[in-house]
Short mmCIF file of C-alpha atoms and ligand atoms in Angstrom, two decimals:
data_model
loop_
_atom_site.label_atom_id
_atom_site.label_comp_id
_atom_site.label_asym_id
_atom_site.label_seq_id
_atom_site.Cartn_x
_atom_site.Cartn_y
_atom_site.Cartn_z
CA UNK A 63 81.55 162.60 131.77
CA UNK A 64 84.40 165.05 133.56
CA UNK A 65 87.14 162.53 134.49
CA UNK A 66 86.95 164.00 137.96
CA UNK A 67 83.03 162.23 138.25
CA UNK A 68 83.98 158.72 137.19
CA UNK A 69 83.83 156.33 139.23
CA UNK A 70 86.80 153.63 138.69
CA UNK A 71 84.35 150.91 140.90
CA UNK A 72 80.95 151.80 138.24
CA UNK A 73 83.84 152.01 135.04
CA UNK A 74 84.94 148.44 136.04
CA UNK A 75 81.42 147.12 136.60
CA UNK A 76 79.86 148.40 133.73
CA UNK A 77 82.95 147.35 131.11
CA UNK A 78 82.72 143.79 132.66
CA UNK A 79 79.24 143.90 132.24
CA UNK A 80 79.71 145.28 128.26
CA UNK A 81 81.40 142.74 127.89
CA UNK A 82 79.95 139.84 129.08
CA UNK A 83 76.38 140.64 126.63
CA UNK A 84 78.86 141.72 123.75
CA UNK A 85 77.58 138.91 121.23
CA UNK A 86 80.08 139.18 118.13
CA UNK A 87 83.40 139.96 117.70
CA UNK A 88 83.23 143.44 116.30
CA UNK A 89 80.85 144.44 119.47
CA UNK A 90 83.89 143.34 121.41
CA UNK A 91 85.84 145.13 119.66
CA UNK A 92 83.87 148.19 119.73
CA UNK A 93 83.81 148.11 123.37
CA UNK A 94 87.68 147.65 123.95
CA UNK A 95 88.47 150.29 122.28
CA UNK A 96 85.63 152.65 124.07
CA UNK A 97 87.15 151.10 127.75
CA UNK A 98 90.57 150.86 126.31
CA UNK A 99 91.50 152.98 123.28
CA UNK A 100 93.41 156.01 123.43
CA UNK A 101 90.93 158.59 124.12
CA UNK A 102 88.93 155.60 126.26
CA UNK A 103 87.64 155.31 129.94
CA UNK A 104 90.60 154.01 132.07
CA UNK A 105 93.00 156.67 129.92
CA UNK A 106 90.55 158.78 131.26
CA UNK A 107 91.60 157.44 134.78
CA UNK A 108 94.34 157.46 134.38
CA UNK A 109 95.07 161.50 133.08
CA UNK A 110 92.81 162.79 135.89
CA UNK A 111 95.70 160.93 138.53
CA UNK A 112 97.95 164.20 138.33
CA UNK A 113 95.14 166.76 139.14
CA UNK A 114 94.86 164.55 142.65
CA UNK A 115 95.98 164.98 146.21
CA UNK A 116 100.03 164.03 146.03
CA UNK A 117 98.73 161.26 148.69
CA UNK A 118 96.26 159.89 146.59
CA UNK A 119 97.81 159.36 143.32
CA UNK A 120 99.79 155.66 144.05
CA UNK A 121 96.12 154.17 145.65
CA UNK A 122 94.52 155.82 141.99
CA UNK A 123 97.20 154.56 139.48
CA UNK A 124 97.03 151.46 141.21
CA UNK A 125 93.65 150.93 140.95
CA UNK A 126 93.28 152.30 137.49
CA UNK A 127 96.05 149.30 136.44
CA UNK A 128 93.72 146.61 138.60
CA UNK A 129 90.63 147.60 136.47
CA UNK A 130 92.53 147.83 133.14
CA UNK A 131 93.79 144.37 134.05
CA UNK A 132 90.26 143.20 134.81
CA UNK A 133 89.16 144.53 131.37
CA UNK A 134 91.39 142.92 129.35
CA UNK A 135 91.16 139.70 131.05
CA UNK A 136 87.50 139.40 130.64
CA UNK A 137 87.55 140.36 126.94
CA UNK A 138 90.08 137.78 126.29
CA UNK A 139 87.66 135.28 128.27
CA UNK A 140 84.48 136.33 125.90
CA UNK A 141 86.65 136.19 123.09
CA UNK A 142 87.43 133.08 123.52
CA UNK A 143 84.09 131.80 124.33
CA UNK A 144 82.46 133.67 121.42
CA UNK A 145 85.19 131.45 118.86
CA UNK A 146 83.73 128.40 120.50
CA UNK A 147 80.29 129.02 120.41
CA UNK A 148 81.03 130.17 116.33
CA UNK A 149 82.82 126.76 116.10
CA UNK A 150 80.22 124.88 117.54
CA UNK A 151 77.40 126.35 115.16
CA UNK A 152 79.46 125.59 112.18
CA UNK A 153 79.92 121.66 113.46
CA UNK A 154 76.00 121.31 114.14
CA UNK A 155 75.45 123.33 110.59
CA UNK A 156 77.92 120.57 109.09
CA UNK A 157 76.54 117.64 111.13
CA UNK A 158 79.61 116.77 112.73
CA UNK A 159 79.68 115.55 115.83
CA UNK A 160 82.97 115.24 117.77
CA UNK A 161 82.27 112.54 119.76
CA UNK A 162 82.54 110.00 117.10
CA UNK A 163 85.34 107.85 116.73
CA UNK A 164 87.30 109.27 113.48
CA UNK A 165 86.54 107.53 110.18
CA UNK A 166 89.08 104.57 109.78
CA UNK A 167 91.72 104.67 107.80
CA UNK A 168 91.97 101.86 104.98
CA UNK A 169 96.04 100.68 104.71
CA UNK A 170 97.34 98.78 101.53
CA UNK A 171 99.54 96.40 101.55
CA UNK A 172 101.84 94.60 99.04
CA UNK A 173 100.47 91.73 97.21
CA UNK A 174 102.41 88.44 98.44
CA UNK A 175 104.03 87.73 95.15
CA UNK A 176 105.43 91.35 95.03
CA UNK A 177 106.77 90.20 99.30
CA UNK A 178 108.28 87.00 98.24
CA UNK A 179 109.93 88.37 95.06
CA UNK A 180 111.33 91.68 96.81
CA UNK A 181 112.70 88.91 99.74
CA UNK A 182 113.90 86.49 97.00
CA UNK A 183 115.91 89.63 95.31
CA UNK A 184 117.55 90.52 98.60
CA UNK A 185 118.81 87.27 99.01
CA UNK A 186 119.95 86.57 96.06
CA UNK A 187 121.65 90.25 95.33
CA UNK A 188 123.37 89.59 98.86
CA UNK A 189 125.31 86.77 96.88
CA UNK A 190 126.11 88.94 93.90
CA UNK A 191 123.12 88.29 91.35
CA UNK A 192 122.22 91.00 89.17
CA UNK A 193 118.38 91.36 89.44
CA UNK A 194 116.91 91.69 85.68
CA UNK A 195 113.62 91.67 83.87
CA UNK A 196 112.81 91.06 80.54
CA UNK A 197 109.59 91.72 78.23
CA UNK A 198 106.73 90.26 78.31
CA UNK A 199 105.61 90.40 74.52
CA UNK A 200 108.58 88.07 73.03
CA UNK A 201 110.31 87.30 70.06
CA UNK A 202 109.49 83.76 69.27
CA UNK A 203 113.67 83.98 69.05
CA UNK A 204 114.43 84.27 72.73
CA UNK A 205 111.33 81.85 74.46
CA UNK A 206 111.89 79.05 72.03
CA UNK A 207 114.60 79.27 69.02
CA UNK A 208 117.06 80.75 71.03
CA UNK A 209 116.75 78.31 74.10
CA UNK A 210 117.31 75.23 71.59
CA UNK A 211 113.49 74.78 70.71
CA UNK A 212 113.13 74.95 66.87
CA UNK A 213 109.70 75.60 65.27
CA UNK A 214 108.43 72.15 65.81
CA UNK A 215 109.88 71.02 68.29
CA UNK A 216 107.59 68.81 70.65
CA UNK A 217 109.00 70.80 73.35
CA UNK A 218 106.63 73.83 72.40
CA UNK A 219 103.68 71.69 72.37
CA UNK A 220 104.14 71.60 76.67
CA UNK A 221 104.03 75.38 76.87
CA UNK A 222 100.76 75.98 74.82
CA UNK A 223 101.23 79.53 73.89
CA UNK A 224 99.35 82.79 73.24
CA UNK A 225 100.74 84.58 70.17
CA UNK A 226 100.33 87.87 69.35
CA UNK A 227 100.59 88.46 65.35
CA UNK A 228 99.50 86.07 62.40
CA UNK A 229 103.58 85.24 61.75
CA UNK A 230 103.86 84.15 65.18
CA UNK A 231 106.97 86.11 65.69
CA UNK A 232 105.42 87.78 68.63
CA UNK A 233 104.58 85.64 71.67
CA UNK A 234 103.44 86.32 75.26
CA UNK A 235 106.02 84.28 76.90
CA UNK A 236 105.80 81.24 78.48
CA UNK A 237 108.37 81.46 80.53
CA UNK A 238 111.06 83.82 82.12
CA UNK A 239 114.25 81.72 80.19
CA UNK A 240 114.23 83.74 77.37
CA UNK A 241 115.90 86.21 79.84
CA UNK A 242 118.28 83.98 80.07
CA UNK A 243 119.76 84.79 76.21
CA UNK A 244 118.89 87.99 76.97
CA UNK A 245 121.21 88.28 80.00
CA UNK A 246 123.59 86.59 77.87
CA UNK A 247 124.34 89.16 75.38
CA UNK A 248 123.87 91.75 77.92
CA UNK A 249 126.23 90.46 80.79
CA UNK A 250 130.11 89.74 80.73
CA UNK A 251 131.03 86.20 81.70
CA UNK A 252 131.06 85.10 84.84
CA UNK A 253 127.99 86.21 86.36
CA UNK A 254 124.96 85.39 88.04
CA UNK A 255 121.64 86.71 87.61
CA UNK A 256 117.67 86.40 88.71
CA UNK A 257 115.15 87.54 86.79
CA UNK A 258 111.65 87.72 88.50
CA UNK A 259 108.26 88.11 86.41
CA UNK A 260 104.92 87.33 85.26
CA UNK A 261 104.64 84.20 82.09
CA UNK A 262 101.82 82.95 80.77
CA UNK A 263 100.08 79.37 79.27
CA UNK A 264 97.14 78.48 77.36
CA UNK A 265 95.81 76.03 79.77
CA UNK A 266 93.07 74.76 81.26
CA UNK A 267 92.84 76.14 84.45
CA UNK A 268 92.33 74.28 87.92
CA UNK A 269 94.05 74.69 91.83
CA UNK A 270 97.79 74.85 90.63
CA UNK A 271 97.29 75.36 87.08
CA UNK A 272 97.02 79.27 85.97
CA UNK A 273 96.84 81.01 82.47
CA UNK A 274 99.08 84.17 84.15
CA UNK A 275 101.59 83.33 86.65
CA UNK A 276 104.89 84.34 87.99
CA UNK A 277 108.57 82.45 88.05
CA UNK A 278 112.05 83.39 88.86
CA UNK A 279 114.64 82.92 86.39
CA UNK A 280 117.97 82.33 87.78
CA UNK A 281 121.41 81.75 85.65
CA UNK A 282 124.89 81.10 86.53
CA UNK A 283 127.96 81.29 83.90
CA UNK A 284 131.35 81.20 84.69
CA UNK A 285 134.35 78.46 84.32
CA UNK A 286 133.45 74.51 85.75
CA UNK A 287 130.05 75.06 86.78
CA UNK A 288 128.90 71.63 88.12
CA UNK A 289 126.08 70.11 88.95
CA UNK A 290 127.57 70.84 92.56
CA UNK A 291 127.19 74.46 92.44
CA UNK A 292 123.25 74.30 91.16
CA UNK A 293 122.90 72.23 94.12
CA UNK A 294 124.96 74.74 96.99
CA UNK A 295 122.78 77.61 95.49
CA UNK A 296 119.45 75.84 95.75
CA UNK A 297 120.28 74.89 99.10
CA UNK A 298 120.94 78.87 99.63
CA UNK A 299 117.91 79.52 98.33
CA UNK A 300 115.87 77.14 100.03
CA UNK A 301 117.20 78.24 103.61
CA UNK A 302 116.47 81.72 102.56
CA UNK A 303 112.98 80.80 101.86
CA UNK A 304 111.97 78.64 105.10
CA UNK A 305 114.44 79.77 107.48
CA UNK A 306 116.78 76.48 107.52
CA UNK A 307 118.55 73.96 105.80
CA UNK A 308 116.71 71.45 103.76
CA UNK A 309 117.30 68.14 102.32
CA UNK A 310 117.30 68.24 98.30
CA UNK A 311 116.83 65.69 95.68
CA UNK A 312 117.39 65.79 91.92
CA UNK A 313 115.24 63.67 89.33
CA UNK A 314 116.09 63.55 86.19
CA UNK A 315 113.82 66.61 84.10
CA UNK A 316 113.42 67.30 80.48
CA UNK A 317 114.04 70.22 78.89
CA UNK A 318 116.05 71.29 75.98
CA UNK A 319 117.31 74.17 77.26
CA UNK A 320 120.12 72.40 79.65
CA UNK A 321 121.70 68.91 79.72
CA UNK A 322 121.49 67.05 81.86
CA UNK A 323 118.45 68.63 83.36
CA UNK A 324 116.69 68.06 86.43
CA UNK A 325 113.93 68.03 88.88
CA UNK A 326 114.18 69.34 92.25
CA UNK A 327 112.65 68.38 95.24
CA UNK A 328 113.27 69.36 98.81
CA UNK A 329 112.25 67.44 102.17
CA UNK A 330 108.56 68.98 102.76
CA UNK A 331 109.17 71.83 105.79
CA UNK A 332 105.98 71.42 107.44
CA UNK A 333 105.72 67.92 108.09
CA UNK A 334 108.33 64.79 108.78
CA UNK A 335 106.01 61.82 108.38
CA UNK A 336 103.62 63.42 105.20
CA UNK A 337 101.04 65.72 105.44
CA UNK A 338 98.11 67.27 102.54
CA UNK A 339 100.88 69.94 101.19
CA UNK A 340 103.70 67.10 100.14
CA UNK A 341 100.91 64.97 99.39
CA UNK A 342 101.88 62.46 102.24
CA UNK A 343 105.41 62.05 100.18
CA UNK A 344 107.64 64.17 102.52
CA UNK A 345 108.73 65.75 99.31
CA UNK A 346 108.05 68.43 97.59
CA UNK A 347 108.32 69.08 93.86
CA UNK A 348 110.11 72.72 93.93
CA UNK A 349 111.88 73.71 90.73
CA UNK A 350 113.06 72.31 87.33
CA UNK A 351 116.75 72.69 87.10
CA UNK A 352 120.06 71.76 85.29
CA UNK A 353 123.55 73.01 83.76
CA UNK A 354 123.25 75.64 80.43
CA UNK A 355 122.88 73.49 77.05
CA UNK A 356 125.96 74.62 75.41
CA UNK A 357 123.71 75.84 71.70
CA UNK A 358 122.15 78.31 74.53
CA UNK A 359 125.24 79.56 75.65
CA UNK A 360 126.52 79.74 71.67
CA UNK A 361 122.76 81.74 70.75
CA UNK A 362 123.71 84.42 73.54
CA UNK A 363 127.26 84.71 72.42
CA UNK A 364 129.12 82.59 75.02
CA UNK A 365 131.84 80.31 74.12
CA UNK A 366 130.55 76.80 75.55
CA UNK A 367 134.35 75.79 75.15
CA UNK A 368 135.01 78.56 77.72
CA UNK A 369 132.74 78.71 79.86
CA UNK A 370 129.88 76.80 81.52
CA UNK A 371 126.42 77.56 83.88
CA UNK A 372 123.54 76.83 85.46
CA UNK A 373 119.57 77.59 85.71
CA UNK A 374 116.69 77.11 87.22
CA UNK A 375 113.14 78.41 86.92
CA UNK A 376 111.29 78.86 90.23
CA UNK A 377 108.11 78.43 90.28
CA UNK A 378 107.22 82.07 91.77
CA UNK A 379 103.37 81.62 92.37
CA UNK A 380 103.63 78.01 93.87
CA UNK A 381 106.68 79.46 96.24
CA UNK A 382 103.63 81.65 97.84
CA UNK A 383 100.98 78.55 97.89
CA UNK A 384 103.44 76.88 100.07
CA UNK A 385 104.56 79.81 102.32
CA UNK A 386 100.65 81.36 103.01
CA UNK A 387 99.66 77.95 102.95
CA UNK A 388 97.15 78.78 99.58
CA UNK A 389 94.75 75.70 98.46
CA UNK A 390 94.32 77.63 94.71
CA UNK A 391 96.40 79.28 92.95
CA UNK A 392 93.69 81.09 91.16
CA UNK A 393 93.60 83.79 94.21
CA UNK A 394 96.61 85.00 93.39
CA UNK A 395 95.98 87.60 90.96
CA UNK A 396 91.71 87.60 91.06
CA UNK A 397 91.81 90.82 92.54
CA UNK A 398 89.79 90.00 94.92
CA UNK A 399 90.08 92.31 98.31
CA UNK A 400 88.67 89.42 100.81
CA UNK A 401 91.64 87.44 99.97
CA UNK A 402 94.09 90.77 99.23
CA UNK A 403 93.37 91.90 102.92
CA UNK A 404 94.78 89.04 104.27
CA UNK A 405 98.29 89.69 103.55
C1 LIG B 706 109.71 75.94 82.84
O1 LIG B 706 108.91 76.97 82.23
C2 LIG B 706 111.30 76.12 82.04
N1 LIG B 706 111.77 77.36 81.95
C3 LIG B 706 111.78 76.12 84.16
C4 LIG B 706 113.16 75.73 83.48
C5 LIG B 706 114.14 77.17 83.41
C6 LIG B 706 114.44 74.83 83.61
C7 LIG B 706 115.68 77.18 83.70
C8 LIG B 706 115.29 74.45 83.44
C9 LIG B 706 116.16 75.71 83.64
P1 LIG B 706 108.00 74.67 83.55
O2 LIG B 706 107.03 74.42 82.64
O3 LIG B 706 107.93 73.35 84.41
O4 LIG B 706 109.34 74.77 83.65
O5 LIG B 706 107.61 75.27 84.93
C10 LIG B 706 108.60 75.94 85.90
C11 LIG B 706 107.31 75.95 87.31
O6 LIG B 706 106.05 77.02 87.30
C12 LIG B 706 107.20 74.93 87.58
O7 LIG B 706 107.44 74.13 88.09
C13 LIG B 706 105.30 75.40 88.07
O8 LIG B 706 105.79 75.32 89.37
C14 LIG B 706 105.47 76.59 87.67
N2 LIG B 706 104.44 76.46 86.74
C15 LIG B 706 103.90 75.88 85.56
N3 LIG B 706 102.81 76.27 84.77
C16 LIG B 706 102.28 76.18 86.04
C17 LIG B 706 101.00 77.21 86.25
N4 LIG B 706 100.11 76.83 84.93
N5 LIG B 706 100.62 77.80 87.04
C18 LIG B 706 101.06 78.18 88.01
N6 LIG B 706 102.42 77.84 88.08
C19 LIG B 706 102.60 76.83 86.95
#
């Protein structure tokens, strides 16, 4: 077709029809080349302008550009429609329905023991305490001997022990107190330290006794440490945990590694006249504590003539139970997701 014979309106109509019926990307590109390419039909329209009467050139140029614009736009619309159709086909092949709600993402959370441990660590760190760790498989020396509990001492019976070797030199630690001696060996007095961790006892389990549970040991060594310091520190601890000051009382308690030794009770944070948590007594038995025995200071390489200290052994698992109203300690390490999902 010679350029002089080209009918611009027919060109546009034909291009738009061809674009509509192109059903692949390649077909669309072929139509584009045919109409908008360097040798294409629209280029022909523009090329013939110089041969027209001067009075017709302006209108012809404008019309050619309009046709080019219309074709370009139609190509873009068709291209988007083809891409959309391809995506639909792919979704159908995969059986994917975009109208369904997205699958729920399971989010984990920290174990309640970890949550309370971290809170207590923050609290103690803010008071200048070191946060220490100790081995769960412990030497008999640290678990018993250095704590003033020699081989045939009756106190060993109260903490039934899992032994790890025939000679009885390695045990699963029965409490976090061995970290006291390890701390004394490592740190220069005066110092304050807490050591949270898992402990193990070979005992029959019930709602308040587990064979594996958590404690947090505390140890402060300084000059002229007294029971007054101990009570002050315990009150701060309880205020941090329960959000307000609680009245405390000390009862005598026996542990070979403290002298004097106490059981510390706190006023029940949940009632005023007695409830099931405090067994109607308004007091909650919370933690054993005492002034560090001179023999233990000596075993840790510290001169008891110069230094003194207090120590406490918080039953972390029981505290977590109290905090969240958990009625059976055995839930804590059961790994039962129905329990864990509540935290
Ligand atoms: C001790 O373990 C001492 N080491 C604590 C201590 C430290 C005394 C420093 C003095 C100075 P006891 O055996 O009472 O003491 O345990 C401490 C706490 O651990 C108890 O008050 C209780 O809250 C918790 N506990 C003891 N046995 C179990 C158990 N089987 N299951 C869960 N918690 C337990």
